[in-house]
Short mmCIF file of C-alpha atoms and ligand atoms in Angstrom, two decimals:
data_model
loop_
_atom_site.label_atom_id
_atom_site.label_comp_id
_atom_site.label_asym_id
_atom_site.label_seq_id
_atom_site.Cartn_x
_atom_site.Cartn_y
_atom_site.Cartn_z
CA MET A 1 0.00 0.00 0.00
CA SER A 2 1.19 3.46 -0.82
CA VAL A 3 3.09 5.47 1.75
CA LEU A 4 1.42 8.70 2.87
CA PHE A 5 3.89 9.94 5.42
CA HIS A 6 7.45 8.94 6.08
CA ALA A 7 9.66 10.67 8.61
CA ASP A 8 13.26 9.56 8.92
CA ARG A 9 15.03 10.40 12.20
CA VAL A 10 13.21 13.68 12.43
CA ALA A 11 13.64 16.27 15.16
CA LEU A 12 11.51 19.31 15.80
CA GLN A 13 12.71 22.09 18.04
CA TYR A 14 10.70 25.28 18.35
CA ARG A 15 12.58 28.54 18.29
CA GLY A 16 13.37 29.79 21.75
CA ARG A 17 13.04 26.33 23.30
CA SER A 18 16.05 24.73 24.97
CA ALA A 19 14.98 21.15 24.25
CA PRO A 20 13.54 19.59 21.12
CA THR A 21 9.86 18.68 21.17
CA LEU A 22 10.34 15.69 18.88
CA LEU A 23 13.64 13.83 18.73
CA ASP A 24 14.90 11.07 16.50
CA LEU A 25 11.44 10.16 15.32
CA THR A 26 11.03 7.61 12.56
CA LEU A 27 7.49 6.96 11.44
CA MET A 28 5.76 5.63 8.38
CA ILE A 29 2.05 5.84 7.74
CA ARG A 30 0.51 3.95 4.85
CA GLN A 31 -2.84 4.24 3.18
CA GLY A 32 -5.65 2.93 5.34
CA GLU A 33 -3.56 2.60 8.49
CA THR A 34 -4.62 3.97 11.84
CA LEU A 35 -2.46 5.40 14.55
CA ARG A 36 -3.16 6.80 17.96
CA LEU A 37 -0.78 9.32 19.50
CA ASP A 38 -0.43 9.08 23.24
CA GLY A 39 1.57 10.82 25.91
CA PRO A 40 1.23 13.44 28.61
CA SER A 41 0.31 17.03 27.94
CA GLY A 42 3.14 18.85 26.22
CA ALA A 43 4.66 15.62 24.90
CA GLY A 44 4.43 16.79 21.29
CA LYS A 45 1.30 15.02 20.01
CA THR A 46 -0.12 18.11 18.34
CA SER A 47 3.35 18.96 17.04
CA LEU A 48 3.61 15.60 15.29
CA LEU A 49 0.15 16.04 13.83
CA ARG A 50 1.20 19.45 12.51
CA LEU A 51 4.32 17.89 11.03
CA ILE A 52 2.17 15.37 9.18
CA ALA A 53 -0.12 18.16 7.99
CA GLY A 54 2.87 20.10 6.64
CA LEU A 55 2.37 22.97 9.08
CA GLU A 56 5.77 22.45 10.74
CA ARG A 57 9.09 21.62 9.17
CA PRO A 58 11.58 19.36 10.94
CA THR A 59 14.72 21.01 12.28
CA SER A 60 16.71 17.93 11.36
CA GLY A 61 16.13 14.60 9.68
CA ARG A 62 14.14 14.04 6.51
CA LEU A 63 10.55 13.79 5.46
CA HIS A 64 10.32 11.46 2.48
CA HIS A 65 6.56 11.64 2.04
CA LEU A 66 3.83 14.07 2.99
CA PRO A 67 0.14 13.32 2.43
CA GLN A 68 -1.54 15.17 -0.41
CA ARG A 69 -5.14 15.51 0.67
CA ILE A 70 -5.49 16.16 4.35
CA GLY A 71 -8.62 16.24 6.44
CA MET A 72 -7.79 17.82 9.74
CA CYS A 73 -9.77 18.51 12.88
CA PHE A 74 -7.78 20.95 14.93
CA ALA A 75 -8.33 21.19 18.66
CA GLU A 76 -10.45 24.24 17.77
CA ALA A 77 -13.16 24.17 15.11
CA ARG A 78 -11.54 26.93 13.00
CA LEU A 79 -14.64 27.82 11.01
CA ILE A 80 -15.09 31.15 9.23
CA PRO A 81 -17.30 32.90 11.79
CA GLN A 82 -19.46 34.98 9.47
CA LEU A 83 -20.04 32.17 6.97
CA SER A 84 -22.93 29.71 7.34
CA VAL A 85 -22.38 26.03 8.10
CA THR A 86 -22.93 25.06 4.48
CA GLY A 87 -20.83 28.03 3.37
CA ASN A 88 -17.95 26.77 5.48
CA LEU A 89 -18.28 23.31 4.03
CA GLN A 90 -18.59 24.49 0.43
CA LEU A 91 -15.50 26.62 0.95
CA VAL A 92 -13.34 23.49 0.99
CA ALA A 93 -15.63 21.23 -1.03
CA PRO A 94 -17.68 23.30 -3.50
CA ARG A 95 -19.27 20.25 -5.12
CA ALA A 96 -20.10 18.31 -1.96
CA GLY A 97 -23.88 18.46 -2.54
CA ALA A 98 -25.70 15.33 -1.41
CA MET A 99 -22.77 13.98 0.59
CA MET A 100 -22.77 17.13 2.66
CA GLU A 101 -26.51 16.87 3.28
CA ASP A 102 -26.17 13.27 4.41
CA MET A 103 -23.35 14.04 6.82
CA LEU A 104 -25.16 17.03 8.29
CA GLN A 105 -28.23 14.88 8.88
CA ALA A 106 -26.16 12.04 10.31
CA LEU A 107 -24.65 14.34 12.93
CA GLY A 108 -27.90 16.10 13.75
CA LEU A 109 -26.95 19.42 12.17
CA GLY A 110 -29.82 19.70 9.71
CA ASP A 111 -31.43 22.55 11.62
CA VAL A 112 -28.37 24.78 11.81
CA GLN A 113 -26.97 24.40 8.31
CA GLY A 114 -28.00 27.91 7.33
CA SER A 115 -26.76 29.55 10.53
CA PRO A 116 -23.49 31.46 10.69
CA ALA A 117 -20.69 29.47 12.28
CA GLN A 118 -20.25 32.06 15.02
CA SER A 119 -23.70 31.19 16.38
CA LEU A 120 -22.92 27.49 16.85
CA SER A 121 -22.24 25.81 20.15
CA LYS A 122 -18.79 24.35 20.65
CA GLY A 123 -19.96 20.81 20.03
CA GLN A 124 -21.89 21.83 16.90
CA ALA A 125 -18.84 23.65 15.54
CA GLN A 126 -16.68 20.60 16.19
CA ARG A 127 -19.09 18.41 14.27
CA VAL A 128 -19.06 20.84 11.35
CA ALA A 129 -15.26 20.77 11.44
CA LEU A 130 -15.36 16.98 11.29
CA ILE A 131 -17.67 17.03 8.27
CA ARG A 132 -15.36 19.54 6.60
CA ALA A 133 -12.42 17.19 7.12
CA LEU A 134 -14.35 14.25 5.67
CA LEU A 135 -15.77 16.17 2.71
CA VAL A 136 -12.39 16.80 1.12
CA ARG A 137 -12.09 13.01 0.56
CA PRO A 138 -8.84 12.92 2.48
CA ASP A 139 -5.96 10.50 2.14
CA ILE A 140 -5.42 10.96 5.83
CA LEU A 141 -7.65 12.17 8.64
CA LEU A 142 -5.95 13.95 11.51
CA LEU A 143 -7.97 14.28 14.71
CA ASP A 144 -6.62 16.43 17.53
CA GLU A 145 -8.91 15.94 20.51
CA GLY A 146 -11.60 17.70 18.57
CA PHE A 147 -14.51 16.05 20.33
CA GLY A 148 -14.28 17.27 23.90
CA GLY A 149 -17.55 19.14 23.63
CA LEU A 150 -19.69 16.22 22.53
CA ASP A 151 -22.07 14.26 24.74
CA PRO A 152 -21.65 10.45 24.61
CA ARG A 153 -24.48 9.91 22.13
CA THR A 154 -23.27 12.57 19.71
CA TRP A 155 -19.72 11.32 20.06
CA GLN A 156 -20.88 7.87 18.97
CA LEU A 157 -22.58 9.36 15.93
CA ALA A 158 -19.37 11.17 15.00
CA ARG A 159 -17.29 8.06 15.53
CA ASP A 160 -19.65 5.95 13.43
CA LEU A 161 -19.52 8.50 10.62
CA ILE A 162 -15.72 8.44 10.64
CA ARG A 163 -15.62 4.64 10.71
CA LYS A 164 -18.10 4.38 7.87
CA HIS A 165 -16.05 6.64 5.61
CA HIS A 166 -12.81 5.04 6.74
CA ASN A 167 -14.17 1.66 5.66
CA GLN A 168 -15.55 3.05 2.39
CA THR A 169 -12.61 5.07 1.16
CA GLY A 170 -9.73 3.70 3.17
CA PHE A 171 -8.11 6.89 4.38
CA ALA A 172 -5.53 6.68 7.13
CA VAL A 173 -6.44 7.98 10.58
CA VAL A 174 -4.16 9.59 13.13
CA GLU A 175 -5.95 10.46 16.34
CA ILE A 176 -5.16 12.07 19.64
CA SER A 177 -7.44 11.62 22.60
CA HIS A 178 -6.82 11.94 26.30
CA ASP A 179 -9.91 9.87 26.92
CA PRO A 180 -9.33 6.16 26.13
CA ALA A 181 -13.08 5.75 25.83
CA ARG A 182 -13.17 8.21 22.98
CA LEU A 183 -11.06 6.63 20.30
CA VAL A 184 -12.23 6.00 16.78
CA VAL A 185 -10.01 2.93 16.60
CA PRO A 186 -9.52 1.86 20.23
CA ASP A 187 -7.53 -1.30 19.55
CA GLY A 188 -5.23 0.11 16.86
CA PRO A 189 -1.51 0.77 17.05
CA CYS A 190 -0.34 3.48 19.40
CA LEU A 191 2.70 5.73 19.42
CA ARG A 192 3.75 7.01 22.83
CA LEU A 193 5.49 10.33 22.90
CA GLY A 194 7.34 12.08 25.67
CA PRO A 195 8.92 10.78 28.85
CA MET B 1 -34.59 55.13 32.15
CA GLN B 2 -32.88 54.09 28.88
CA HIS B 3 -34.30 50.57 29.25
CA ALA B 4 -37.88 51.79 29.18
CA ILE B 5 -37.52 53.05 25.60
CA PRO B 6 -38.52 50.39 23.06
CA PRO B 7 -35.65 49.61 20.66
CA MET B 8 -37.62 50.66 17.59
CA MET B 9 -38.07 54.15 19.01
CA ARG B 10 -34.44 54.72 19.83
CA PRO B 11 -33.25 55.87 16.38
CA MET B 12 -36.25 58.21 16.14
CA ILE B 13 -35.51 59.73 19.51
CA ARG B 14 -31.88 60.12 18.54
CA MET B 15 -32.91 61.88 15.37
CA ALA B 16 -35.26 64.16 17.27
CA ALA B 17 -32.41 65.06 19.63
CA PHE B 18 -30.18 65.76 16.64
CA GLY B 19 -32.87 67.99 15.13
CA ALA B 20 -33.32 69.84 18.42
CA GLY B 21 -29.58 70.47 18.64
CA LEU B 22 -29.56 71.76 15.07
CA ALA B 23 -32.56 74.03 15.67
CA GLY B 24 -30.89 75.44 18.78
CA LEU B 25 -27.75 76.18 16.80
CA VAL B 26 -29.69 77.94 14.03
CA ALA B 27 -31.64 79.99 16.58
CA LEU B 28 -28.43 81.03 18.28
CA TRP B 29 -26.98 81.90 14.91
CA ALA B 30 -30.04 84.00 13.92
CA PHE B 31 -29.87 85.85 17.20
CA ALA B 32 -26.13 86.57 16.88
CA ALA B 33 -26.60 87.66 13.24
CA GLN B 34 -29.09 90.35 14.36
CA GLN B 35 -26.42 91.88 16.58
CA ASN B 36 -23.77 91.96 13.82
CA LEU B 37 -23.19 93.36 10.36
CA PRO B 38 -24.10 90.97 7.52
CA ALA B 39 -20.50 91.10 6.30
CA ILE B 40 -19.35 89.76 9.66
CA LEU B 41 -22.13 87.28 10.38
CA PRO B 42 -24.93 86.84 7.82
CA GLY B 43 -28.23 85.42 9.06
CA PRO B 44 -29.55 81.94 8.21
CA LEU B 45 -31.92 83.30 5.57
CA ALA B 46 -29.22 85.22 3.70
CA VAL B 47 -27.00 82.13 3.73
CA ALA B 48 -29.86 79.95 2.49
CA ARG B 49 -30.35 82.36 -0.40
CA ALA B 50 -26.64 82.31 -1.20
CA LEU B 51 -26.67 78.51 -1.03
CA LEU B 52 -29.54 78.37 -3.48
CA ASP B 53 -27.63 80.66 -5.87
CA LEU B 54 -24.56 78.51 -5.49
CA VAL B 55 -26.14 75.14 -6.24
CA GLN B 56 -28.02 76.60 -9.21
CA ASP B 57 -24.81 77.97 -10.69
CA ALA B 58 -23.55 75.52 -13.33
CA ALA B 59 -20.15 77.22 -13.43
CA PHE B 60 -19.69 76.53 -9.72
CA TRP B 61 -20.24 72.81 -10.26
CA ARG B 62 -18.09 72.72 -13.37
CA ASP B 63 -15.19 74.95 -12.36
CA ALA B 64 -15.00 74.56 -8.60
CA LEU B 65 -16.80 71.62 -7.09
CA LEU B 66 -16.06 68.84 -9.57
CA PRO B 67 -12.37 69.74 -10.10
CA SER B 68 -11.82 69.87 -6.34
CA LEU B 69 -13.55 66.54 -5.81
CA GLY B 70 -11.57 65.07 -8.69
CA ARG B 71 -8.26 66.18 -7.19
CA ALA B 72 -9.18 64.88 -3.76
CA ALA B 73 -10.20 61.56 -5.27
CA ALA B 74 -7.05 61.37 -7.41
CA GLY B 75 -4.85 62.08 -4.39
CA LEU B 76 -6.71 59.50 -2.38
CA GLY B 77 -6.44 56.91 -5.13
CA LEU B 78 -2.74 57.57 -5.58
CA ALA B 79 -2.13 57.36 -1.82
CA LYS B 80 -3.96 54.05 -1.72
CA ALA B 81 -2.19 52.69 -4.78
CA LEU B 82 1.21 53.49 -3.27
CA GLY B 83 0.47 53.01 0.42
CA ALA B 84 -1.21 49.61 0.18
CA PRO B 85 1.74 47.80 -1.47
CA LEU B 86 4.14 49.52 0.94
CA GLY B 87 2.01 48.30 3.83
CA LEU B 88 2.01 44.78 2.40
CA VAL B 89 5.77 44.74 1.93
CA GLY B 90 6.38 46.31 5.35
CA TRP B 91 4.14 43.74 7.02
CA HIS B 92 5.98 40.91 5.31
CA LEU B 93 9.48 42.32 5.84
CA PRO B 94 9.88 44.21 9.14
CA LEU B 95 13.22 45.59 7.92
CA VAL B 96 11.53 47.41 5.08
CA SER B 97 8.98 48.76 7.51
CA ALA B 98 11.76 50.07 9.79
CA CYS B 99 13.48 51.60 6.78
CA LEU B 100 10.31 53.42 5.74
CA ALA B 101 9.54 54.59 9.26
CA PRO B 102 11.51 57.89 9.20
CA ALA B 103 9.85 59.07 6.00
CA ARG B 104 6.49 58.04 7.38
CA LEU B 105 7.08 59.85 10.65
CA ILE B 106 8.01 63.04 8.81
CA LEU B 107 4.96 62.86 6.56
CA MET B 108 2.70 62.25 9.54
CA GLY B 109 4.34 64.80 11.82
CA VAL B 110 4.51 67.79 9.52
CA PRO B 111 1.34 69.90 9.88
CA ALA B 112 -0.88 69.85 6.80
CA PRO B 113 -0.53 73.59 6.00
CA VAL B 114 3.27 73.31 6.05
CA LEU B 115 3.14 70.30 3.76
CA ALA B 116 0.80 72.21 1.46
CA ILE B 117 3.13 75.20 1.32
CA LEU B 118 6.12 72.98 0.56
CA CYS B 119 4.22 71.21 -2.18
CA ILE B 120 3.26 74.53 -3.73
CA LEU B 121 6.87 75.66 -3.51
CA TRP B 122 8.30 72.54 -5.13
CA PHE B 123 5.72 71.77 -7.77
CA ASP B 124 4.07 73.99 -10.32
CA GLY B 125 1.24 75.04 -8.02
CA GLY B 126 -1.42 73.65 -10.37
CA PRO B 127 -3.81 70.75 -9.93
CA ILE B 128 -0.91 68.24 -9.79
CA THR B 129 0.38 69.96 -6.66
CA ILE B 130 -2.92 69.38 -4.93
CA VAL B 131 -3.06 65.73 -5.92
CA LEU B 132 0.51 65.20 -4.70
CA CYS B 133 -0.14 67.00 -1.44
CA VAL B 134 -3.22 64.90 -0.68
CA CYS B 135 -1.26 61.80 -1.61
CA ALA B 136 1.69 62.69 0.61
CA LEU B 137 -0.59 63.25 3.56
CA LEU B 138 -2.64 60.09 3.15
CA LEU B 139 -0.02 57.62 1.99
CA PRO B 140 1.14 56.77 5.54
CA VAL B 141 -2.46 56.28 6.62
CA PHE B 142 -2.96 53.56 4.02
CA GLN B 143 0.42 52.03 4.64
CA ILE B 144 -0.32 51.65 8.34
CA ALA B 145 -3.90 50.51 7.80
CA VAL B 146 -2.89 47.74 5.40
CA ALA B 147 -0.08 46.53 7.67
CA GLU B 148 -2.40 46.56 10.67
CA GLY B 149 -5.18 44.82 8.81
CA LEU B 150 -2.85 42.07 7.64
CA SER B 151 -1.61 41.57 11.19
CA ALA B 152 -5.23 41.05 12.21
CA ILE B 153 -5.55 37.93 10.04
CA ASP B 154 -6.50 35.03 12.27
CA PRO B 155 -3.45 32.71 12.18
CA GLN B 156 -5.63 29.70 13.01
CA LEU B 157 -7.84 30.31 10.01
CA ALA B 158 -4.78 30.92 7.85
CA GLU B 159 -3.46 27.49 8.87
CA MET B 160 -6.82 25.91 8.18
CA ALA B 161 -6.70 27.42 4.70
CA ARG B 162 -3.23 25.96 4.15
CA VAL B 163 -4.15 22.49 5.30
CA PHE B 164 -7.30 22.41 3.17
CA ARG B 165 -5.51 24.07 0.24
CA LEU B 166 -8.06 26.83 -0.15
CA PRO B 167 -7.67 28.68 -3.46
CA LEU B 168 -6.28 32.19 -3.09
CA ARG B 169 -9.52 33.81 -4.19
CA ARG B 170 -11.53 32.23 -1.41
CA CYS B 171 -8.77 32.94 1.07
CA LEU B 172 -8.79 36.59 0.08
CA ARG B 173 -12.54 36.85 0.30
CA TRP B 174 -13.12 35.08 3.59
CA ILE B 175 -9.91 35.28 5.61
CA ILE B 176 -7.75 38.15 4.40
CA TRP B 177 -10.34 40.73 3.37
CA PRO B 178 -12.41 40.69 6.61
CA ALA B 179 -9.23 41.23 8.64
CA LEU B 180 -7.96 43.91 6.27
CA TRP B 181 -11.27 45.73 6.33
CA THR B 182 -11.22 46.11 10.12
CA ALA B 183 -8.34 48.57 9.68
CA LEU B 184 -8.89 49.75 6.12
CA GLY B 185 -12.55 50.70 6.60
CA PRO B 186 -11.98 53.27 9.35
CA ALA B 187 -8.82 54.50 7.59
CA LEU B 188 -10.73 55.05 4.38
CA ARG B 189 -13.37 57.00 6.26
CA VAL B 190 -10.84 59.33 7.82
CA ALA B 191 -8.85 59.57 4.60
CA MET B 192 -11.78 60.55 2.39
CA ALA B 193 -12.81 63.44 4.60
CA ASN B 194 -9.18 64.50 4.98
CA ALA B 195 -8.55 64.32 1.23
CA LEU B 196 -11.20 66.95 0.74
CA ARG B 197 -9.94 69.10 3.61
CA VAL B 198 -6.36 69.03 2.37
CA SER B 199 -7.21 69.71 -1.25
CA LEU B 200 -9.26 72.72 -0.13
CA LEU B 201 -6.39 73.94 1.97
CA THR B 202 -3.88 73.58 -0.84
CA GLU B 203 -6.22 75.24 -3.33
CA LEU B 204 -6.76 78.04 -0.91
CA LEU B 205 -3.05 78.57 -0.38
CA SER B 206 -2.08 78.19 -4.03
CA GLY B 207 -5.05 79.98 -5.59
CA THR B 208 -5.72 77.07 -7.95
CA PRO B 209 -9.28 77.41 -9.27
CA GLY B 210 -11.55 75.18 -7.22
CA LEU B 211 -13.53 75.09 -4.00
CA GLY B 212 -10.61 76.44 -2.00
CA ALA B 213 -10.13 79.39 -4.32
CA GLU B 214 -13.90 80.08 -4.13
CA VAL B 215 -13.62 80.25 -0.36
CA GLN B 216 -10.72 82.65 -0.64
CA ALA B 217 -12.52 84.85 -3.19
CA ALA B 218 -15.66 85.00 -1.04
CA GLN B 219 -13.56 86.01 1.91
CA SER B 220 -11.61 88.75 0.13
CA TRP B 221 -14.79 90.21 -1.40
CA LEU B 222 -16.48 90.09 2.01
CA GLN B 223 -19.21 87.89 0.54
CA THR B 224 -19.65 86.29 3.89
CA ASP B 225 -23.04 84.76 3.05
CA ARG B 226 -21.41 83.01 0.08
CA LEU B 227 -18.56 81.91 2.32
CA PHE B 228 -21.04 80.34 4.72
CA ALA B 229 -22.85 78.68 1.82
CA LEU B 230 -19.55 77.21 0.64
CA VAL B 231 -18.84 75.89 4.10
CA LEU B 232 -22.28 74.26 4.12
CA VAL B 233 -21.57 72.63 0.76
CA ILE B 234 -18.28 71.29 2.10
CA LEU B 235 -19.91 70.02 5.29
CA ALA B 236 -22.59 68.31 3.24
CA LEU B 237 -19.96 66.67 1.02
CA ILE B 238 -17.99 65.32 3.95
CA GLY B 239 -21.20 64.17 5.63
CA LEU B 240 -22.30 62.38 2.46
CA ILE B 241 -18.96 60.64 2.09
CA GLU B 242 -19.01 59.50 5.70
CA ALA B 243 -22.59 58.28 5.44
CA ALA B 244 -21.83 56.35 2.25
CA LEU B 245 -18.80 54.74 3.85
CA SER B 246 -20.52 53.75 7.04
CA ALA B 247 -23.32 52.26 4.95
CA ILE B 248 -20.74 50.17 3.09
CA ALA B 249 -19.02 49.21 6.32
CA GLY B 250 -22.36 48.25 7.85
CA ARG B 251 -23.22 46.01 4.96
CA ARG B 252 -19.83 44.31 5.10
CA ARG B 253 -20.17 43.51 8.75
CA PRO B 254 -21.54 39.99 9.31
N1 LIG C 1 4.48 27.32 18.22
C1 LIG C 1 5.21 26.88 19.26
N2 LIG C 1 6.29 27.59 19.67
C2 LIG C 1 7.03 27.18 20.70
N3 LIG C 1 6.80 26.08 21.39
C3 LIG C 1 5.76 25.31 21.05
C4 LIG C 1 4.89 25.69 19.96
N4 LIG C 1 3.95 24.75 19.84
C5 LIG C 1 4.19 23.84 20.80
N5 LIG C 1 5.27 24.17 21.51
C6 LIG C 1 5.86 23.39 22.63
O1 LIG C 1 6.07 22.08 22.20
C7 LIG C 1 5.73 21.17 23.22
C8 LIG C 1 4.73 20.15 22.69
O2 LIG C 1 3.52 20.83 22.40
P1 LIG C 1 2.29 20.09 21.78
O3 LIG C 1 1.22 21.08 21.55
O4 LIG C 1 2.74 19.30 20.61
O5 LIG C 1 1.89 19.12 22.97
P2 LIG C 1 0.69 18.08 23.08
O6 LIG C 1 1.29 16.74 23.28
O7 LIG C 1 -0.24 18.23 21.97
O8 LIG C 1 0.02 18.56 24.44
P3 LIG C 1 -1.52 18.58 24.86
O9 LIG C 1 -1.90 17.17 25.20
O10 LIG C 1 -1.55 19.46 26.05
O11 LIG C 1 -2.29 19.12 23.71
C9 LIG C 1 5.23 21.98 24.39
O12 LIG C 1 6.28 22.13 25.31
C10 LIG C 1 4.88 23.30 23.78
O13 LIG C 1 5.09 24.34 24.70
MG1 LIG C 2 -2.20 18.98 21.74
#
């Protein structure tokens, strides 16, 4: 299966920091694989996710592959506040049409699709952000603890939607969650970062 | 007791208060005019008559009002065309911004009349002088506004756009422009009114035919009613510009 991300003995040290956040990291992610990032707060989980997304560049080592189409759920929803829910989704996927409708219904967002993003609750915004990440038909889905605001029932709906599309299209999943009960792939491989 | 007023009534009450303030001012003016010579302080009626004459005079529109507005607009456009790229470059490269700072500080520190006199001295004194003077005064305003607006771009949204590979057009429309407008909108409002003020000043000082020269002529011929009428025209122009801009700004707001 094709390689989406390949880091070879990579280090990442932020400017002004005395110690590197990531050190001597070698990691390969192939199509369809899942990976869970674990470790205490400040261990560098988000930093690795950002490296995969191409938002950070390693200070040493080499990146042989970077994924092309990325669906990312940041820790924040990062929606355009003045744009409606559908507007936000069409911004990244102008021809999403029926697929968008289905996903909005599946996550119980049918009633708010015309509302501006700034009027959404945190959990609603996070669901919209998830749909946005899925609508771009990603090669890889990056989830950074985006689901803190969801009640258990809604969380299950979100998880089922991700699993369904993961099974259909076979994108890779890299997820971060502090809560072991809230993993899309609970029994998948895990990478522990930090001390 | 503010809370007792229904929201729908509030603009009406504000307008009524505005009208009352205006009426008070006119009454005060009428009273003061009775105590003075018309050449010193003409009454409201005399000024209204002069205003009517003025707006019915095609030559005034053709030779004074439109040329002055044109120069102000040209100066404004030039300032924007030069200031915006400078702001962009300065925002991107802090060294360039530091390098431009002395010139900017001089342009912003020198009082407008002094700048006008220097412009008249160095250039031919004609319409070009006025355009250049307006431009010199407003260029730093646009430079700063663009740099500030760009700094207001939400870095989280900018990252989102990068990850999702948003096309530049959509980025501009939804991420860059709203941030830019927060600084550019108010700057444009101030700049438009100032463009008119400065072009009047420069016309007045250089004697270039236009609104400014009309003001000067009215003053030297002691046509004080005409002078007042001119001031009213200028006030109306600035008011119109501000109203138009705040209407645009209001529509742009989410
Ligand atoms: N832009 C940055 N500049 C400087 N230091 C940073 C930056 N981003 C992260 N760091 C540092 O890198 C380290 C790892 O941060 P990171 O956000 O990757 O942790 P994390 O594992 O995601 O933590 P959490 O579970 O709390 O989200 C921290 O010490 C953090 O302070
Ligand atoms: Mg994190």
